[in-house]
Short mmCIF file of C-alpha atoms in Angstrom, two decimals:
data_model
loop_
_atom_site.label_atom_id
_atom_site.label_comp_id
_atom_site.label_asym_id
_atom_site.label_seq_id
_atom_site.Cartn_x
_atom_site.Cartn_y
_atom_site.Cartn_z
CA MET A 1 95.61 -225.20 -71.68
CA SER A 2 96.76 -225.92 -75.27
CA LYS A 3 99.35 -228.79 -75.55
CA PHE A 4 101.29 -226.43 -78.28
CA LYS A 5 101.68 -223.06 -76.77
CA PHE A 6 102.96 -221.47 -80.14
CA VAL A 7 102.06 -222.70 -83.35
CA THR A 8 102.02 -221.30 -86.74
CA LEU A 9 99.93 -222.74 -89.63
CA SER A 10 99.79 -222.49 -92.97
CA ILE A 11 96.86 -220.80 -94.72
CA LEU A 12 95.19 -224.15 -95.25
CA GLY A 13 95.49 -224.92 -91.54
CA ILE A 14 94.07 -221.36 -90.43
CA LEU A 15 91.18 -222.06 -92.61
CA ALA A 16 90.43 -225.72 -91.08
CA LEU A 17 90.59 -224.08 -87.93
CA GLY A 18 87.96 -221.64 -89.12
CA LEU A 19 89.90 -218.40 -87.91
CA VAL A 20 89.59 -216.71 -91.41
CA SER A 21 86.10 -214.69 -91.94
CA GLY A 22 84.02 -215.69 -94.98
CA CYS A 23 85.46 -219.37 -95.25
CA GLY A 24 83.53 -221.93 -96.87
CA PRO A 25 81.49 -224.73 -95.55
CA LYS A 26 83.29 -226.78 -92.67
CA GLU A 27 82.90 -229.85 -94.46
CA ASP A 28 84.78 -228.49 -97.32
CA ILE A 29 88.00 -227.41 -95.53
CA PRO A 30 90.74 -229.80 -94.60
CA THR A 31 90.84 -230.48 -90.65
CA GLU A 32 93.95 -232.58 -90.86
CA PHE A 33 97.80 -231.45 -91.23
CA SER A 34 99.44 -232.97 -94.27
CA ARG A 35 102.67 -232.80 -96.23
CA THR A 36 101.71 -229.67 -97.84
CA ASN A 37 100.30 -228.18 -94.36
CA PRO A 38 102.60 -229.54 -91.71
CA ARG A 39 102.34 -228.71 -87.96
CA ILE A 40 105.25 -225.96 -87.15
CA ILE A 41 105.91 -225.01 -83.97
CA ASP A 42 108.34 -221.75 -84.35
CA GLU A 43 108.57 -220.53 -81.20
CA ILE A 44 109.33 -222.29 -77.92
CA SER A 45 109.06 -221.14 -73.97
CA LEU A 46 109.86 -222.88 -70.67
CA GLU A 47 106.55 -223.84 -70.41
CA SER A 48 106.22 -225.55 -74.06
CA GLU A 49 105.04 -229.40 -73.85
CA PRO A 50 107.04 -231.59 -76.26
CA VAL A 51 105.12 -233.46 -79.20
CA LYS A 52 105.62 -237.11 -79.25
CA LEU A 53 106.85 -238.14 -82.85
CA LYS A 54 106.09 -241.43 -84.90
CA LYS A 55 108.26 -243.10 -87.57
CA PRO A 56 108.95 -242.77 -90.31
CA PHE A 57 110.65 -239.63 -91.28
CA THR A 58 110.17 -237.95 -94.58
CA ILE A 59 112.58 -235.70 -96.53
CA LEU A 60 110.47 -233.18 -98.51
CA THR A 61 110.80 -230.04 -100.32
CA GLU A 62 109.71 -226.63 -98.85
CA GLU A 63 106.38 -227.37 -100.95
CA GLY A 64 105.76 -231.01 -99.34
CA GLU A 65 106.98 -232.63 -102.53
CA ILE A 66 109.36 -235.49 -103.00
CA PRO A 67 112.80 -234.21 -103.90
CA GLU A 68 114.24 -235.23 -107.11
CA GLU A 69 117.37 -236.55 -105.62
CA LEU A 70 119.07 -237.13 -102.22
CA LYS A 71 122.56 -238.03 -101.91
CA TYR A 72 124.61 -239.10 -98.89
CA GLU A 73 128.41 -239.85 -98.91
CA ASN A 74 128.31 -239.31 -102.84
CA ALA A 75 125.86 -242.30 -103.08
CA THR A 76 122.33 -241.67 -104.66
CA LEU A 77 119.69 -242.56 -102.38
CA ASN A 78 116.62 -244.54 -103.63
CA THR A 79 114.21 -243.01 -100.41
CA ASN A 80 113.24 -240.46 -98.87
CA GLU A 81 111.84 -242.05 -95.83
CA PHE A 82 114.06 -242.85 -92.78
CA GLU A 83 113.39 -244.79 -89.54
CA ASN A 84 115.90 -242.79 -87.60
CA LEU A 85 115.29 -238.96 -87.02
CA TYR A 86 118.68 -238.29 -87.06
CA GLU A 87 119.58 -239.68 -90.28
CA ALA A 88 116.84 -237.66 -91.80
CA ILE A 89 118.02 -234.47 -90.47
CA ARG A 90 121.65 -235.23 -91.38
CA ILE A 91 120.78 -236.26 -94.95
CA ALA A 92 118.32 -233.05 -95.23
CA GLY A 93 120.77 -230.61 -94.07
CA GLN A 94 123.58 -232.24 -96.47
CA ASN A 95 121.34 -231.77 -99.36
CA ALA A 96 119.59 -228.52 -98.60
CA THR A 97 120.57 -225.00 -99.75
CA ASN A 98 119.56 -221.62 -99.43
CA SER A 99 117.29 -222.09 -102.54
CA ASN A 100 116.30 -225.55 -101.70
CA LYS A 101 114.92 -225.72 -98.31
CA LEU A 102 114.41 -229.30 -97.51
CA GLN A 103 112.32 -230.18 -94.45
CA VAL A 104 111.77 -233.14 -92.44
CA GLN A 105 108.24 -234.21 -91.53
CA ASP A 106 107.17 -237.21 -88.77
CA ALA A 107 104.53 -239.50 -89.63
CA ASN A 108 102.04 -237.12 -88.31
CA PHE A 109 103.34 -234.50 -90.31
CA THR A 110 105.25 -232.63 -87.63
CA GLN A 111 107.81 -230.71 -89.23
CA VAL A 112 110.83 -231.19 -86.96
CA PHE A 113 113.40 -229.57 -89.66
CA ILE A 114 113.72 -227.17 -92.33
CA ARG A 115 116.88 -225.59 -93.78
CA GLN A 116 117.16 -221.99 -92.75
CA ARG A 117 119.80 -219.89 -90.95
CA ALA A 118 122.32 -221.66 -88.49
CA SER A 119 121.27 -219.46 -85.65
CA SER A 120 117.41 -220.59 -85.56
CA TRP A 121 117.80 -224.13 -83.53
CA PHE A 122 115.33 -227.01 -83.79
CA VAL A 123 115.01 -228.19 -80.06
CA PHE A 124 114.15 -231.75 -78.78
CA ASP A 125 113.44 -233.24 -75.48
CA GLY A 126 114.71 -236.80 -75.50
CA HIS A 127 112.89 -238.33 -78.48
CA ASP A 128 110.25 -235.73 -78.56
CA TYR A 129 109.93 -232.45 -80.53
CA VAL A 130 109.70 -229.05 -78.85
CA GLY A 131 109.82 -226.61 -81.60
CA THR A 132 112.21 -224.19 -83.38
CA ASP A 133 113.31 -220.83 -81.80
CA ALA A 134 116.41 -218.58 -81.92
CA SER A 135 119.38 -219.65 -79.80
CA LYS A 136 118.15 -217.50 -76.83
CA GLY A 137 115.06 -218.97 -76.27
CA ALA A 138 116.28 -222.50 -77.26
CA LYS A 139 119.04 -222.40 -74.87
CA GLU A 140 116.63 -221.27 -71.62
CA TYR A 141 114.45 -224.55 -72.52
CA ILE A 142 117.54 -226.65 -72.77
CA ASP A 143 119.13 -225.55 -69.47
CA ALA A 144 115.95 -225.92 -67.72
CA ASN A 145 115.68 -229.54 -68.96
CA SER A 146 118.87 -231.71 -69.30
CA ASP A 147 117.65 -234.19 -71.58
CA ALA A 148 116.95 -231.47 -74.43
CA TYR A 149 119.23 -230.38 -77.07
CA ALA A 150 119.37 -228.48 -80.45
CA ILE A 151 120.32 -229.09 -83.90
CA THR A 152 121.26 -225.81 -85.98
CA GLY A 153 119.03 -224.39 -88.62
CA SER A 154 121.57 -225.80 -91.27
CA GLY A 155 120.78 -229.34 -90.19
CA SER A 156 125.01 -229.50 -90.18
CA GLN A 157 125.42 -230.22 -86.46
CA TYR A 158 124.29 -230.14 -83.04
CA ALA A 159 124.24 -226.44 -81.49
CA TYR A 160 123.73 -227.20 -77.81
CA LEU A 161 123.41 -230.20 -75.45
CA GLY A 162 121.64 -230.46 -72.29
CA ARG A 163 123.85 -231.06 -69.11
CA GLU A 164 123.94 -232.42 -65.90
CA ASP A 165 126.43 -230.54 -63.44
CA TYR A 166 128.59 -232.65 -60.73
CA VAL A 167 128.11 -229.86 -58.42
CA SER A 168 125.93 -226.65 -58.32
CA GLU A 169 128.95 -224.17 -57.62
CA MET A 170 131.97 -224.65 -60.33
CA SER A 171 133.91 -222.52 -62.93
CA LEU A 172 132.39 -224.06 -66.11
CA GLN A 173 134.22 -223.02 -69.23
CA GLU A 174 131.19 -223.33 -71.76
CA ASN A 175 133.16 -222.53 -74.83
CA LYS A 176 135.40 -225.85 -74.05
CA LEU A 177 132.00 -227.83 -74.37
CA GLU A 178 132.34 -230.57 -77.39
CA LEU A 179 129.14 -230.92 -79.70
CA ASN A 180 130.69 -233.53 -82.15
CA ALA A 181 131.84 -236.01 -79.60
CA GLY A 182 128.60 -237.58 -78.72
CA ALA A 183 127.73 -237.87 -75.19
CA TYR A 184 130.41 -237.75 -72.54
CA ASN A 185 131.56 -237.52 -68.84
CA TYR A 186 134.46 -235.02 -67.77
CA MET A 187 135.72 -233.88 -64.59
CA PHE A 188 138.61 -231.34 -64.49
CA SER A 189 140.84 -230.11 -62.09
CA LYS A 190 141.93 -226.57 -61.27
CA ASN A 191 145.32 -225.46 -62.55
CA GLY A 192 148.12 -224.03 -60.76
CA VAL A 193 148.59 -219.95 -59.89
CA GLY A 194 150.83 -218.10 -62.38
CA GLN A 195 153.81 -215.44 -61.51
CA GLY A 196 151.12 -212.67 -62.24
CA GLU A 197 148.94 -213.99 -59.60
CA ASN A 198 149.71 -213.14 -55.90
CA GLN A 199 153.28 -213.23 -56.99
CA THR A 200 153.70 -216.96 -56.42
CA ASN A 201 154.36 -219.68 -58.58
CA ILE A 202 152.27 -223.03 -57.72
CA ASN A 203 152.57 -225.66 -60.42
CA GLY A 204 149.24 -227.45 -61.66
CA PHE A 205 148.84 -231.20 -61.45
CA SER A 206 150.79 -233.22 -63.64
CA TYR A 207 150.76 -236.59 -62.17
CA VAL A 208 147.62 -238.73 -61.57
CA ASP A 209 146.90 -242.46 -60.49
CA ALA A 210 143.53 -243.91 -60.07
CA THR A 211 141.89 -247.45 -60.13
CA VAL A 212 139.16 -248.25 -62.64
CA ARG A 213 137.07 -251.18 -61.66
CA LEU A 214 135.98 -252.21 -64.97
CA SER A 215 134.77 -255.39 -63.65
CA GLU A 216 131.63 -253.63 -62.77
CA MET A 217 131.35 -252.08 -66.31
CA LYS A 218 128.71 -253.20 -69.08
CA TYR A 219 129.40 -252.32 -72.52
CA ARG A 220 127.06 -252.57 -75.52
CA PRO A 221 128.28 -251.85 -79.08
CA SER A 222 126.12 -249.37 -81.39
CA THR A 223 123.71 -250.84 -83.96
CA ASP A 224 123.61 -248.37 -86.58
CA GLY A 225 126.54 -249.11 -88.44
CA ASP A 226 128.07 -245.75 -88.47
CA GLY A 227 130.87 -246.61 -86.19
CA TRP A 228 131.15 -245.65 -82.55
CA ASN A 229 134.39 -245.80 -80.20
CA ALA A 230 134.27 -245.83 -76.50
CA TYR A 231 136.93 -244.05 -74.37
CA ILE A 232 138.29 -244.21 -70.94
CA PHE A 233 141.04 -241.74 -70.21
CA ILE A 234 143.01 -239.33 -68.32
CA ASN A 235 143.99 -235.86 -69.93
CA LEU A 236 146.62 -233.69 -68.72
CA GLY A 237 147.22 -230.44 -70.44
CA ALA A 238 149.66 -227.42 -69.93
CA GLY A 239 151.12 -225.69 -73.02
CA ILE A 240 149.46 -228.72 -75.15
CA SER A 241 147.16 -231.49 -73.92
CA ALA A 242 146.61 -235.31 -74.57
CA ASP A 243 144.01 -237.70 -73.97
CA LEU A 244 145.60 -241.03 -72.56
CA GLY A 245 144.02 -244.19 -71.92
CA LEU A 246 141.74 -246.78 -73.49
CA ILE A 247 139.75 -247.25 -76.48
CA GLY A 248 137.04 -249.99 -76.44
CA ASN A 249 135.52 -251.63 -79.75
CA LEU A 250 133.84 -255.15 -80.58
CA MET A 251 136.77 -257.24 -82.19
CA GLY A 252 134.93 -260.35 -83.20
CA ASP A 253 133.13 -262.10 -80.44
CA THR A 254 134.64 -259.96 -77.65
CA VAL A 255 135.12 -256.47 -76.57
CA GLN A 256 138.65 -255.25 -76.37
CA TRP A 257 140.47 -252.22 -74.60
CA ARG A 258 143.76 -251.14 -76.26
CA LEU A 259 145.86 -248.19 -75.59
CA PHE A 260 145.46 -244.95 -77.14
CA ARG A 261 146.64 -241.42 -77.23
CA ASN A 262 145.14 -238.04 -78.79
CA CYS A 263 147.94 -235.40 -78.55
CA GLN A 264 148.09 -231.79 -79.54
CA SER A 265 152.02 -231.89 -80.03
CA GLN A 266 153.55 -230.50 -83.07
CA ALA A 267 155.87 -233.61 -83.36
CA HIS A 268 153.13 -235.85 -84.41
CA GLY A 269 152.05 -233.91 -87.44
CA SER A 270 148.56 -235.22 -88.80
CA GLN A 271 149.15 -238.24 -86.38
CA GLY A 272 148.06 -236.71 -83.24
CA PHE A 273 145.42 -239.37 -82.63
CA LEU A 274 146.76 -243.02 -82.74
CA THR A 275 145.63 -246.28 -81.16
CA PHE A 276 148.54 -249.02 -80.38
CA PRO A 277 147.02 -252.59 -81.17
CA ASP A 278 150.62 -253.86 -81.14
CA LEU A 279 151.14 -252.89 -77.50
CA GLY A 280 148.47 -255.63 -76.76
CA THR A 281 144.96 -255.97 -75.37
CA VAL A 282 144.73 -254.53 -71.78
CA THR A 283 141.31 -256.18 -70.89
CA GLU A 284 138.34 -257.88 -72.75
CA SER A 285 134.91 -259.21 -72.05
CA THR A 286 134.47 -262.81 -70.92
CA HIS A 287 130.56 -262.83 -70.94
CA TYR A 288 127.69 -261.78 -73.40
CA ASP A 289 124.30 -261.42 -72.67
CA PRO A 290 122.22 -262.02 -75.55
CA THR A 291 119.21 -260.51 -73.87
CA THR A 292 120.41 -256.97 -73.49
CA GLY A 293 123.51 -257.16 -75.87
CA GLU A 294 125.72 -256.33 -73.27
CA TYR A 295 129.22 -257.54 -72.68
CA SER A 296 131.17 -257.66 -69.43
CA GLY A 297 133.86 -259.56 -67.26
CA PHE A 298 136.47 -257.26 -67.84
CA ASP A 299 139.32 -256.76 -65.51
CA ASP A 300 139.97 -253.90 -62.71
CA LEU A 301 143.01 -251.62 -63.90
CA HIS A 302 145.17 -249.17 -62.47
CA PHE A 303 145.89 -245.93 -64.16
CA GLU A 304 149.34 -243.86 -63.70
CA VAL A 305 149.57 -240.87 -66.12
CA VAL A 306 152.63 -238.37 -65.91
CA GLY A 307 152.94 -235.07 -67.70
CA LEU A 308 156.63 -233.90 -68.56
CA SER A 309 157.75 -230.55 -70.02
CA TYR A 310 158.53 -232.63 -73.33
CA GLY A 311 155.29 -235.19 -73.45
CA TRP A 312 153.60 -237.99 -71.28
CA ILE A 313 153.91 -241.46 -69.70
CA LEU A 314 151.30 -243.51 -69.50
CA ASN A 315 151.34 -247.01 -67.59
CA ILE A 316 148.10 -249.35 -67.14
CA THR A 317 148.18 -252.28 -64.90
CA ASN A 318 145.88 -255.11 -65.24
CA LEU A 319 145.34 -255.80 -61.73
CA ARG A 320 144.27 -259.41 -62.49
CA THR A 321 147.32 -260.51 -64.34
CA GLY A 322 149.82 -257.85 -62.74
CA GLN A 323 150.83 -257.09 -66.64
CA VAL A 324 151.69 -253.36 -67.29
CA PHE A 325 151.13 -251.71 -70.56
CA THR A 326 152.86 -248.48 -71.18
CA LEU A 327 153.07 -245.68 -73.67
CA ASN A 328 155.88 -243.40 -73.84
CA ASP A 329 154.87 -240.36 -75.80
CA LEU A 330 157.92 -238.17 -75.72
CA HIS A 331 158.48 -235.32 -78.08
CA TYR A 332 161.86 -234.30 -79.66
CA GLU A 333 162.84 -231.88 -82.19
CA GLN A 334 163.64 -232.89 -85.60
CA ASP A 335 167.28 -233.84 -84.75
CA GLY A 336 165.59 -236.73 -82.59
CA THR A 337 167.51 -236.19 -79.47
CA THR A 338 166.75 -232.76 -78.14
CA PRO A 339 163.32 -232.46 -76.12
CA LEU A 340 160.57 -230.49 -77.92
CA VAL A 341 159.40 -228.48 -74.70
CA GLU A 342 155.73 -227.69 -75.15
CA ASN A 343 154.94 -227.62 -71.40
CA SER A 344 157.29 -224.94 -70.42
CA GLU A 345 154.64 -223.11 -68.01
CA GLN A 346 153.68 -226.02 -65.62
CA CYS A 347 151.36 -223.92 -63.50
CA TYR A 348 148.92 -224.36 -66.21
CA PHE A 349 148.77 -228.30 -65.84
CA THR A 350 145.18 -229.40 -65.42
CA VAL A 351 143.84 -233.24 -65.03
CA LEU A 352 140.48 -234.46 -66.85
CA VAL A 353 139.01 -237.76 -65.81
CA ALA A 354 136.80 -238.95 -68.46
CA SER A 355 134.72 -241.53 -70.17
CA SER A 356 132.69 -241.13 -73.49
CA TYR A 357 130.93 -242.89 -76.22
CA CYS A 358 131.90 -241.03 -79.51
CA PRO A 359 130.66 -241.18 -82.80
CA VAL A 360 132.72 -241.49 -86.01
CA VAL A 361 129.82 -239.19 -87.96
CA GLY A 362 130.66 -235.99 -86.25
CA THR A 363 127.74 -233.91 -87.58
CA VAL A 364 124.14 -234.88 -86.53
CA TRP A 365 125.07 -238.26 -84.87
CA ASN A 366 122.62 -240.85 -83.89
CA TRP A 367 120.98 -240.74 -80.29
CA ASP A 368 119.33 -244.21 -81.17
CA CYS A 369 122.55 -246.17 -82.07
CA GLY A 370 121.83 -248.33 -78.98
CA ALA A 371 125.73 -248.28 -77.66
CA SER A 372 126.54 -247.95 -73.80
CA THR A 373 129.32 -248.05 -71.37
CA THR A 374 127.55 -248.49 -67.99
CA ASN A 375 129.13 -247.80 -64.51
CA VAL A 376 132.79 -246.89 -65.55
CA LEU A 377 133.96 -246.79 -61.62
CA TRP A 378 136.77 -244.76 -60.74
CA GLU A 379 138.09 -244.95 -57.34
CA ASN A 380 140.81 -243.26 -55.49
CA ILE A 381 142.05 -240.64 -57.79
CA THR A 382 144.88 -238.96 -56.69
CA MET A 383 147.20 -236.01 -58.14
CA GLN A 384 150.43 -234.46 -57.60
CA ARG A 385 151.68 -230.95 -58.71
CA TYR A 386 154.52 -230.75 -61.14
CA VAL A 387 157.79 -231.10 -59.55
CA ASP A 388 160.34 -232.47 -62.64
CA ASP A 389 160.26 -234.94 -65.66
CA ASN A 390 161.35 -238.02 -63.04
CA ILE A 391 158.42 -240.41 -62.74
CA GLU A 392 160.06 -241.70 -59.57
CA THR A 393 159.98 -238.43 -58.02
CA TYR A 394 156.17 -238.64 -57.91
CA ARG A 395 156.23 -242.67 -57.16
CA ASN A 396 158.13 -241.83 -54.03
CA ALA A 397 156.61 -238.67 -52.91
CA THR A 398 155.42 -238.21 -49.22
CA GLU A 399 151.66 -238.39 -48.46
CA ASP A 400 151.74 -234.71 -48.08
CA LYS A 401 152.30 -234.02 -51.80
CA LYS A 402 149.28 -236.32 -52.93
CA VAL A 403 145.56 -234.96 -52.96
CA LEU A 404 142.62 -237.02 -53.34
CA PHE A 405 140.55 -235.75 -56.56
CA THR A 406 136.68 -236.05 -56.02
CA PRO A 407 133.87 -234.20 -57.64
CA ASP A 408 133.33 -232.29 -54.03
CA SER A 409 136.78 -231.75 -53.33
CA GLU A 410 138.18 -227.97 -53.52
CA TYR A 411 140.60 -228.86 -56.67
CA LEU A 412 137.38 -229.18 -59.05
CA ARG A 413 137.28 -226.65 -61.64
CA ASP A 414 134.16 -228.24 -63.55
CA GLY A 415 132.50 -231.65 -63.94
CA TYR A 416 129.38 -232.62 -66.01
CA SER A 417 127.60 -234.91 -68.10
CA GLN A 418 127.48 -233.32 -71.43
CA GLY A 419 124.16 -234.67 -73.24
CA ALA A 420 122.35 -235.69 -70.33
CA PHE A 421 119.89 -237.62 -72.37
CA ALA A 422 122.59 -240.36 -72.78
CA ALA A 423 125.49 -239.26 -70.17
CA SER A 424 125.13 -239.52 -66.44
CA PHE A 425 127.18 -239.95 -63.32
CA GLU A 426 127.06 -240.93 -59.38
CA PHE A 427 129.81 -240.23 -56.76
CA GLY A 428 129.74 -240.13 -53.00
CA THR A 429 131.55 -242.91 -50.53
CA TYR A 430 130.50 -245.98 -49.55
CA GLU A 431 127.80 -246.74 -47.00
CA GLU A 432 129.31 -250.11 -46.09
CA ASP A 433 131.90 -252.58 -46.87
CA GLY A 434 131.53 -254.49 -50.00
CA THR A 435 133.22 -256.73 -52.83
CA TYR A 436 133.67 -255.82 -56.46
CA ALA A 437 132.66 -258.59 -59.09
CA SER A 438 136.53 -259.02 -59.69
CA GLY A 439 136.62 -260.41 -55.92
CA ALA A 440 138.48 -256.90 -54.86
CA THR A 441 136.85 -255.35 -51.81
CA TYR A 442 136.13 -251.87 -50.70
CA GLN A 443 135.35 -250.02 -47.31
CA LYS A 444 132.89 -247.91 -45.85
CA GLY A 445 133.78 -244.36 -46.48
CA ASP A 446 135.78 -245.14 -49.74
CA HIS A 447 135.29 -242.39 -52.64
CA TYR A 448 133.92 -243.33 -55.82
CA LEU A 449 133.01 -242.01 -59.23
CA SER A 450 130.60 -243.73 -61.58
CA GLN A 451 130.33 -242.51 -65.17
CA THR A 452 127.82 -243.88 -67.87
CA VAL A 453 126.94 -243.23 -71.33
CA SER A 454 124.00 -244.99 -72.56
CA TYR A 455 122.03 -244.27 -75.63
CA THR A 456 118.68 -245.48 -76.48
CA ASN A 457 118.65 -249.45 -76.47
CA PRO A 458 117.14 -251.03 -79.15
CA TRP A 459 116.35 -254.22 -77.48
CA GLU A 460 113.84 -252.10 -74.86
CA GLU A 461 111.77 -250.44 -77.92
#
């Protein structure tokens, strides 16, 4: 079987294969691909075998010539060759137009991108190239190969990312999948039941507490200079929603985790996303491994997140020091005293348990940035349904009001690793007693959920 199931060649390529009657002597015909005669794979199937690509990646005109000018972030570039595939496609997409259909070729003259309609997708499987096709055929391949992903024909963003689901039977809302947030791990709870459903009113989950064993995690910063942020958070949502948790960055010679929130309330205006360095560093690295570029030695933490009718409360306790870091994100009308009630229908409260490593570049971000947060370990995630706006109501609740939230529980709506080429998960129960790096212990039968995001490690190339 041919390695490439569907290949479209230019006229020179057809002549090279001797497929046109009346062709001249074989020795007079080009036998290799070139800039003006690239290898083009314009249809894919489930049987398609990906092509190994070779650096560098060259931006060329549709005719295979060097472009007169390339710009990126308002600067004129002095090269059209790039070591990074994603940078090359990003720049080609930003400089191309309908009348200037720039393309990208690898060192073996495989065309991996050319400007066309956005609904035509360029599909990759890990670092290998599969081909270009309409969205239906491309999606079928990606659904069958979780390391695969697609870039739009305009080169402006990712069109679809391969995914690994936590369980086979779940209610996934694919329209909620994010394409500009890099690779990530999400686990959503179901919401409550509204008045129109069985004439009942069961509120959704508005209170969550969990232990995060960051003593087990290793962190590696990005190496591409584009800027990446690691996040560990819980999202609550009813009328509005908010991410509430930690953002991790390399600060000098240590990695520090600090509070952040990303809230949809109209009270924030354009300041819905904020970090809070003035509230202190919740935990930081104590060890660096120069052979892997990884930072470790973080503290174990306890998360407590509360959703109110008019805002949120986040408490994170450092389990080594006992220090509590608090963020009260309460919303008020313009008078500053009247609560701004945006979560008025509490039956819609849902919980999201998440970890991610997100690019600042929101277009064709770089799978080769080298960043990673390995083994973000959650345990004992418990939820309670909305009762009122008093945090003590939940703290003093009886055990029958608390539910254990695990990927295989009845409360799961959906859970997945989006961008499975870099994101992964593991969950289950411990088979025997043991001890964490922090010295804390766990018992046989305890539940855990491990979430990892790990882009290509440049130290391993």
